Coordinates of C-alpha atoms in Angstrom, one line a residue:
X1 CA -79.3 -130.6 48.5
X2 CA -77.7 -131.6 51.7
X3 CA -75.9 -130.3 54.9
X4 CA -72.2 -131.5 54.5
X5 CA -69.9 -131.9 57.1
X6 CA -67.5 -129.1 58.3
X7 CA -63.7 -130.5 57.8
X8 CA -60.2 -129.7 59.2
X9 CA -56.5 -131.2 57.6
X10 CA -55.1 -133.9 59.3
X11 CA -50.4 -134.6 58.5
X12 CA -49.4 -138.6 60.2
X13 CA -46.2 -138.4 61.7
X14 CA -44.9 -142.2 61.1
X15 CA -41.8 -143.5 61.7
X16 CA -39.7 -142.7 58.6
X17 CA -36.9 -145.1 57.5
X18 CA -34.6 -143.8 54.3
X19 CA -32.2 -144.2 52.5
X20 CA -29.9 -141.3 52.3
X21 CA -27.9 -142.0 49.0
X22 CA -29.3 -144.8 46.4
X23 CA -26.0 -145.3 43.8
X24 CA -24.0 -146.2 46.1
X25 CA -26.4 -147.7 49.1
X26 CA -27.7 -149.4 45.1
X27 CA -25.0 -150.4 44.3
X28 CA -23.4 -151.8 47.7
X29 CA -26.4 -154.0 47.6
X30 CA -25.2 -155.4 44.7
X31 CA -21.6 -156.4 45.6
X32 CA -23.2 -158.5 47.6
X33 CA -24.2 -160.7 45.4
X34 CA -20.6 -161.4 44.3
X35 CA -21.7 -161.7 40.4
X36 CA -18.1 -160.3 39.3
X37 CA -17.0 -164.7 40.0
X38 CA -19.6 -166.1 37.6
X39 CA -17.7 -164.1 35.0
X40 CA -20.4 -162.6 32.9
X41 CA -18.5 -161.4 29.8
X42 CA -20.5 -161.1 26.8
X43 CA -23.3 -163.1 28.9
X44 CA -26.8 -162.1 28.5
X45 CA -29.0 -160.5 31.6
X46 CA -32.7 -160.1 31.7
X47 CA -33.7 -157.7 33.7
X48 CA -37.5 -157.6 35.1
X49 CA -39.4 -155.2 36.4
X50 CA -42.9 -154.5 36.7
X51 CA -45.9 -152.5 36.9
X52 CA -46.2 -150.4 39.8
X53 CA -44.6 -147.0 40.8
X54 CA -41.5 -147.5 42.8
X55 CA -39.7 -145.2 44.0
X56 CA -37.2 -143.4 42.2
X57 CA -37.9 -146.8 39.4
X58 CA -35.8 -145.7 37.3
X59 CA -32.3 -144.5 39.0
X60 CA -32.9 -148.6 40.6
X61 CA -33.0 -150.2 37.1
X62 CA -29.9 -148.4 35.4
X63 CA -28.1 -149.4 38.3
X64 CA -28.6 -152.8 38.4
X65 CA -28.5 -151.8 34.1
X66 CA -24.8 -150.4 35.1
X67 CA -23.4 -152.6 37.6
X68 CA -23.7 -155.9 35.4
X69 CA -22.3 -153.6 32.1
X70 CA -19.4 -152.7 34.2
X71 CA -19.2 -157.0 35.2
X72 CA -18.6 -157.1 31.5
X73 CA -22.3 -158.2 31.1
X74 CA -25.5 -158.0 28.2
X75 CA -28.1 -156.4 30.1
X76 CA -32.0 -156.0 28.6
X77 CA -34.4 -154.3 30.1
X78 CA -38.2 -157.2 29.6
X79 CA -41.2 -155.8 31.7
X80 CA -42.3 -158.1 34.4
X81 CA -46.0 -157.1 34.9
X82 CA -48.2 -160.6 34.1
X83 CA -51.2 -158.7 31.6
X84 CA -50.9 -155.3 32.2
X85 CA -50.6 -152.4 30.3
X86 CA -54.0 -153.8 28.1
X87 CA -51.5 -157.5 27.8
X88 CA -49.6 -155.8 24.7
X89 CA -45.7 -155.7 24.4
X90 CA -46.4 -151.8 23.6
X91 CA -48.3 -151.5 26.5
X92 CA -46.0 -152.8 28.8
X93 CA -43.1 -151.2 27.2
X94 CA -45.1 -147.6 27.7
X95 CA -46.0 -148.3 31.3
X96 CA -42.2 -149.0 32.1
X97 CA -41.4 -145.8 30.0
X98 CA -43.8 -143.0 31.9
X99 CA -42.2 -143.9 34.8
X100 CA -38.7 -143.3 33.9
X101 CA -37.6 -146.6 32.3
X102 CA -36.2 -145.4 29.2
X103 CA -33.2 -146.8 27.1
X104 CA -31.7 -144.1 27.3
X105 CA -31.5 -143.2 31.0
X106 CA -31.3 -146.8 31.7
X107 CA -28.2 -146.8 28.6
X108 CA -29.9 -151.1 27.6
X109 CA -32.7 -152.4 25.5
X110 CA -36.6 -153.2 26.4
X111 CA -37.4 -156.2 24.4
X112 CA -41.2 -156.4 25.1
X113 CA -43.7 -159.0 24.3
X114 CA -46.3 -161.4 25.9
X115 CA -45.1 -164.4 24.5
X116 CA -43.9 -167.9 27.1
X117 CA -42.4 -170.5 26.5
X118 CA -43.8 -173.8 29.6
X119 CA -40.3 -174.2 31.2
X120 CA -42.0 -177.1 33.6
X121 CA -45.5 -178.3 35.4
X122 CA -46.0 -177.4 39.2
X123 CA -46.5 -180.7 41.1
X124 CA -50.5 -180.2 40.6
X125 CA -50.1 -180.2 36.6
X126 CA -50.4 -176.8 35.7
X127 CA -47.7 -175.1 32.9
X128 CA -45.4 -173.0 34.2
X129 CA -45.6 -170.1 31.8
X130 CA -42.1 -167.7 31.6
X131 CA -41.6 -164.8 29.3
X132 CA -40.0 -166.1 25.8
X133 CA -37.1 -163.4 25.9
X134 CA -36.1 -163.8 29.5
X135 CA -35.9 -167.6 29.1
X136 CA -33.7 -167.0 26.3
X137 CA -31.4 -164.9 28.2
X138 CA -28.1 -166.0 30.0
X139 CA -29.9 -165.1 32.9
X140 CA -32.7 -163.6 34.8
X141 CA -32.2 -160.4 37.6
X142 CA -35.4 -158.9 39.5
X143 CA -36.0 -156.4 41.0
X144 CA -39.5 -155.9 43.2
X145 CA -40.7 -154.3 45.9
X146 CA -41.9 -156.3 48.6
X147 CA -45.6 -155.5 49.8
X148 CA -48.6 -156.3 51.6
X149 CA -50.6 -158.4 48.4
X150 CA -54.6 -156.5 47.7
X151 CA -56.0 -160.4 47.8
X152 CA -53.5 -163.6 48.1
X153 CA -52.7 -163.3 52.5
X154 CA -49.8 -165.7 53.3
X155 CA -46.7 -165.3 54.9
X156 CA -45.5 -164.8 51.7
X157 CA -47.4 -162.0 49.0
X158 CA -46.1 -159.7 46.8
X159 CA -42.6 -159.6 46.2
X160 CA -39.4 -161.2 44.0
X161 CA -41.6 -164.4 44.2
X162 CA -44.9 -162.8 42.8
X163 CA -42.8 -161.4 40.3
X164 CA -41.6 -164.4 38.5
X165 CA -44.5 -166.3 38.8
X166 CA -46.8 -163.9 38.2
X167 CA -45.4 -160.8 36.7
X168 CA -42.6 -162.6 34.4
X169 CA -45.8 -165.2 33.3
X170 CA -47.2 -162.6 31.3
X171 CA -50.4 -162.4 30.2
X172 CA -51.1 -166.8 30.5
X173 CA -48.5 -167.5 33.3
X174 CA -51.0 -164.9 34.6
X175 CA -53.7 -166.6 33.7
X176 CA -52.4 -169.3 35.1
X177 CA -51.6 -168.9 37.7
X178 CA -54.5 -166.8 38.8
X179 CA -57.1 -169.8 38.2
X180 CA -54.6 -171.9 39.9
X181 CA -55.0 -169.7 43.6
X182 CA -58.8 -170.6 43.1
X183 CA -57.7 -174.0 44.6
X184 CA -55.0 -173.5 45.9
X185 CA -53.1 -170.1 48.5
X186 CA -50.4 -168.5 46.7
X187 CA -47.8 -169.4 49.9
X188 CA -48.9 -173.7 48.5
X189 CA -48.6 -172.8 44.3
X190 CA -45.2 -170.4 45.2
X191 CA -43.5 -173.2 47.8
X192 CA -44.6 -176.2 45.0
X193 CA -43.0 -174.6 42.1
X194 CA -40.2 -172.1 43.1
X195 CA -37.1 -174.5 42.8
X196 CA -38.2 -175.1 39.6
X197 CA -38.3 -171.7 38.5
X198 CA -35.1 -171.0 40.1
X199 CA -32.9 -173.8 38.8
X200 CA -35.4 -173.9 34.7
X201 CA -34.9 -170.4 34.0
X202 CA -31.2 -169.3 35.3
X203 CA -31.8 -166.9 38.4
X204 CA -28.5 -164.9 39.0
X205 CA -30.6 -163.1 41.6
X206 CA -32.8 -160.3 42.8
X207 CA -32.8 -157.5 44.5
X208 CA -36.5 -156.6 47.1
X209 CA -36.9 -153.5 47.8
X210 CA -39.4 -151.9 51.0
X211 CA -40.7 -148.5 50.8
X212 CA -41.2 -146.5 54.3
X213 CA -44.8 -145.0 54.6
X214 CA -44.1 -142.0 53.1
X215 CA -42.7 -144.1 49.5
X216 CA -39.3 -143.2 50.1
X217 CA -37.1 -146.1 49.6
X218 CA -36.4 -147.6 53.1
X219 CA -34.3 -150.5 52.4
X220 CA -33.0 -152.3 49.7
X221 CA -31.8 -156.2 49.7
X222 CA -29.9 -158.0 47.0
X223 CA -31.0 -162.0 47.3
X224 CA -29.0 -164.9 46.3
X225 CA -31.5 -166.6 44.1
X226 CA -32.6 -169.7 46.4
X227 CA -33.6 -167.2 49.0
X228 CA -36.2 -165.8 47.5
X229 CA -39.1 -167.1 49.2
X230 CA -37.0 -166.3 52.6
X231 CA -36.2 -162.6 51.2
X232 CA -40.3 -162.2 50.7
X233 CA -42.1 -163.5 54.1
X234 CA -38.9 -161.4 55.6
X235 CA -39.3 -158.5 54.7
X236 CA -42.9 -158.8 54.1
X237 CA -43.0 -158.5 58.0
X238 CA -41.7 -155.3 57.8
X239 CA -43.0 -154.0 54.6
X240 CA -46.3 -154.9 56.8
X241 CA -44.7 -152.6 59.1
X242 CA -44.5 -150.0 56.8
X243 CA -47.4 -149.1 55.1
X244 CA -49.4 -146.3 55.0
X245 CA -53.3 -146.3 57.1
X246 CA -56.2 -144.7 56.9
X247 CA -55.8 -142.0 60.1
X248 CA -59.3 -143.6 62.1
X249 CA -60.6 -147.0 61.8
X250 CA -63.8 -146.1 62.0
X251 CA -65.0 -144.5 58.5
X252 CA -68.9 -143.7 57.3
X253 CA -67.1 -142.7 53.3
X254 CA -64.2 -141.9 51.6
X255 CA -63.3 -139.8 49.0
X256 CA -60.5 -141.1 47.1
X257 CA -59.8 -138.1 44.4
X258 CA -57.9 -141.0 42.3
X259 CA -57.2 -144.3 41.7
X260 CA -55.0 -146.5 38.5
X261 CA -52.5 -150.0 38.3
X262 CA -49.4 -147.5 39.8
X263 CA -50.6 -147.2 42.7
X264 CA -51.8 -150.9 43.1
X265 CA -52.7 -153.7 41.6
X266 CA -56.9 -153.2 42.5
X267 CA -56.4 -149.6 42.1
X268 CA -56.6 -148.5 45.4
X269 CA -54.8 -150.5 47.7
X270 CA -57.6 -152.8 50.3
X271 CA -54.6 -152.8 52.7
X272 CA -55.9 -150.0 53.9
X273 CA -59.6 -149.7 52.3
X274 CA -60.0 -152.2 54.7
X275 CA -60.9 -155.0 52.0
X276 CA -59.3 -156.8 51.1
X277 CA -61.6 -160.4 51.9
X278 CA -64.5 -158.6 50.3
X279 CA -65.3 -155.4 48.0
X280 CA -67.9 -154.1 50.4
X281 CA -67.1 -154.7 53.7
X282 CA -63.9 -155.5 56.3
X283 CA -64.8 -158.9 57.7
X284 CA -65.3 -158.3 62.0
X285 CA -61.5 -158.8 62.9
X286 CA -60.8 -156.3 59.5
X287 CA -59.6 -152.4 60.0
X288 CA -60.5 -150.3 59.2
X289 CA -64.3 -150.3 58.4
X290 CA -65.1 -148.2 56.0
X291 CA -68.6 -147.9 55.0
X292 CA -68.6 -145.8 51.7
X293 CA -66.1 -145.3 49.4
X294 CA -66.4 -142.5 46.5
X295 CA -63.8 -142.3 43.4
X296 CA -63.8 -139.7 42.0
X297 CA -61.2 -140.3 38.9
X298 CA -58.4 -142.6 37.2
X299 CA -54.3 -142.2 36.8
X300 CA -53.0 -141.4 33.9
X301 CA -50.7 -143.6 34.0
X302 CA -52.9 -146.8 34.7
X303 CA -53.3 -146.3 31.6
X304 CA -56.6 -146.7 29.8
X305 CA -57.4 -150.1 33.1
X306 CA -59.8 -149.2 35.7
X307 CA -60.0 -152.6 37.9
X308 CA -60.3 -152.1 41.3
X309 CA -63.3 -149.3 41.2
X310 CA -65.6 -152.5 41.4
X311 CA -64.0 -152.1 44.9
X312 CA -66.2 -148.1 44.7
X313 CA -69.8 -148.2 45.8
X314 CA -70.2 -144.7 44.1
X315 CA -67.4 -143.1 41.7
X316 CA -67.5 -140.1 39.2
X317 CA -69.2 -141.0 35.2
X318 CA -65.4 -139.0 33.8
X319 CA -63.8 -142.1 35.7
X320 CA -65.7 -144.5 33.7
X321 CA -65.2 -142.5 30.0
X322 CA -61.6 -142.6 31.6
X323 CA -61.0 -145.7 31.6
X324 CA -60.5 -148.6 28.7
X325 CA -63.0 -151.5 29.3
X326 CA -61.6 -153.8 27.2
X327 CA -58.5 -153.3 29.3
X328 CA -59.7 -153.0 32.5
X329 CA -62.3 -156.8 32.2
X330 CA -58.9 -158.6 31.0
X331 CA -57.1 -157.6 34.5
X332 CA -60.6 -158.7 36.2
X333 CA -60.3 -161.6 34.2
X334 CA -56.9 -163.1 34.6
X335 CA -56.7 -162.2 38.3
X336 CA -60.5 -164.0 38.5
X337 CA -61.3 -160.6 40.3
X338 CA -64.0 -159.9 38.5
X339 CA -66.3 -158.3 40.4
X340 CA -62.9 -155.4 40.4
X341 CA -64.4 -154.8 37.2
X342 CA -67.5 -154.1 37.7
X343 CA -68.6 -150.1 37.8
X344 CA -70.4 -148.3 39.5
X345 CA -73.1 -146.5 39.9
X346 CA -71.7 -143.0 38.6
X347 CA -73.1 -139.7 38.1
X348 CA -70.9 -135.7 36.8
X349 CA -70.8 -134.7 39.8
X350 CA -69.1 -134.9 43.3
X351 CA -72.4 -132.9 45.0
X352 CA -73.9 -135.1 42.5
X353 CA -72.0 -138.7 45.0
X354 CA -72.0 -136.9 47.8
X355 CA -75.8 -136.3 48.2
X356 CA -76.3 -139.7 46.2
X357 CA -73.8 -141.8 49.0
X358 CA -74.6 -140.0 52.2
X359 CA -78.2 -141.5 52.7
X360 CA -77.1 -144.7 52.5
X361 CA -74.0 -144.6 55.6
X362 CA -77.0 -145.2 58.2
X363 CA -78.9 -144.1 60.5
X364 CA -76.4 -140.7 61.2
X365 CA -77.4 -137.1 59.8
X366 CA -74.4 -136.0 56.8
X367 CA -73.4 -132.9 59.1
X368 CA -72.4 -135.6 61.9
X369 CA -70.9 -138.5 59.2
X370 CA -67.5 -139.4 59.7
X371 CA -65.6 -138.1 56.6
X372 CA -62.2 -139.1 54.9
X373 CA -61.1 -137.5 51.7
X374 CA -58.1 -138.9 50.1
X375 CA -55.6 -137.8 47.3
X376 CA -54.6 -142.2 46.5
X377 CA -53.9 -145.4 49.2
X378 CA -50.5 -144.2 48.4
X379 CA -49.6 -140.9 49.4
X380 CA -51.9 -140.8 53.0
X381 CA -49.3 -137.7 54.7
X382 CA -51.7 -135.8 55.2
X383 CA -55.4 -136.6 54.9
X384 CA -58.6 -134.6 54.7
X385 CA -61.1 -135.1 57.9
X386 CA -65.1 -134.4 58.7
X387 CA -65.6 -132.9 62.5
X388 CA -67.0 -136.0 63.4
X389 CA -62.8 -136.4 64.3
X390 CA -61.7 -133.1 65.6
X391 CA -62.4 -134.9 69.2
X392 CA -60.1 -137.3 68.9
X393 CA -57.1 -135.7 66.3
X394 CA -57.3 -133.7 69.9
X395 CA -55.5 -136.7 72.0
X396 CA -53.4 -137.3 68.9
X397 CA -49.5 -137.4 69.4
X398 CA -49.6 -139.1 66.5
X399 CA -51.7 -136.8 64.3
X400 CA -50.5 -132.9 63.6
X401 CA -54.2 -130.5 62.9
X402 CA -53.0 -128.3 60.5
X403 CA -55.9 -126.2 59.6
X404 CA -59.2 -125.2 61.6
X405 CA -62.5 -126.8 60.5
X406 CA -64.3 -125.0 56.7
X407 CA -67.2 -126.4 54.8
X408 CA -66.2 -128.6 52.0
X409 CA -64.8 -125.8 48.7
X410 CA -67.5 -127.5 46.6
X411 CA -67.4 -125.2 42.7
X412 CA -70.7 -124.0 41.1
X413 CA -70.3 -126.5 39.0
X414 CA -71.0 -129.4 41.1
X415 CA -67.0 -130.8 41.6
X416 CA -64.6 -130.7 44.6
X417 CA -60.7 -129.8 43.9
X418 CA -58.2 -131.7 43.2
X419 CA -56.6 -133.2 46.1
X420 CA -53.8 -130.7 47.3
X421 CA -51.4 -133.0 49.5

């Protein structure tokens, strides 16, 4: 049996821009679009909502619904989430409801379908799919979070445009766009088809959301359709500044309590674990550098999709049993990131995982190894750190040491407790 290092807990201190009064801020921002000038009485408005766990998503969507209702319009909600939810209409509705986006709370219908129409063809010849129900509405409004993508790279990554092209493209659209990314960059595709989608699909506006490192709403930006690409580009810079990070840049072994589609499209954020370009190693100029990853469980909100588990080298066997292989593989095949859906080496207990992983980190002996233990790649305010990090932590003004060194709390059954933070 191996000896493990002792651990201590740190709290990371980041800048914390935060919206204090969400309903008031949201209404003030939406008012900037001057939608009343468009005479929307009786018009149907499809409000596109994605599959990510945006902070206070239900309140955001309800506020958008109320704004359109006050103008006499007839809003309804459509899931804009590509192939998520097992690529089924019921699965996508269930994802929204799990986030509190329900018909009762938001005050309008949710209309979920996987059917699409081809609204145009890109200059490179591939079809541009768009949600059929949204295409039949008088107007479409998009609500999306802007953040670094886990795979796409460029001045435009995740945001309003990705929601339009991939999210509202449903399964068929997501497949063709991810195929196109094999040939061209996402930014090339976006800039090549932006005008076609924005004009032909009657987009009336959007709300771009940026969160802070504590997963709180930091900024809301109401956006005119013509400004979608520029807004995505500008807010991506802010989103990168605000994103959470691991407290140290060199890690022998990272223990991740949970992954899931509600956390990241790749289950865990590759920008956080340093694996955006390669599933199992950081590039020379990429940080952090994490040698091995253990994952312990899948979030319930992921609805069985364990896509992204292939980024880890090890996981608990119970995670695999709780996953839906079909949903996982659909995500991998749709995105073109098949290796992300491959199940890693797995064991029943955390002790077995640690005993298997630690001898693979190199010449460092286990008691001296650099280990970090986190809840997930969003909730990083508090992190468990092995003793090897303590000297550096004592010199860091951005880190608050919360505990003394103490042993890992491994129960007689060989398992760690759930991460508390």
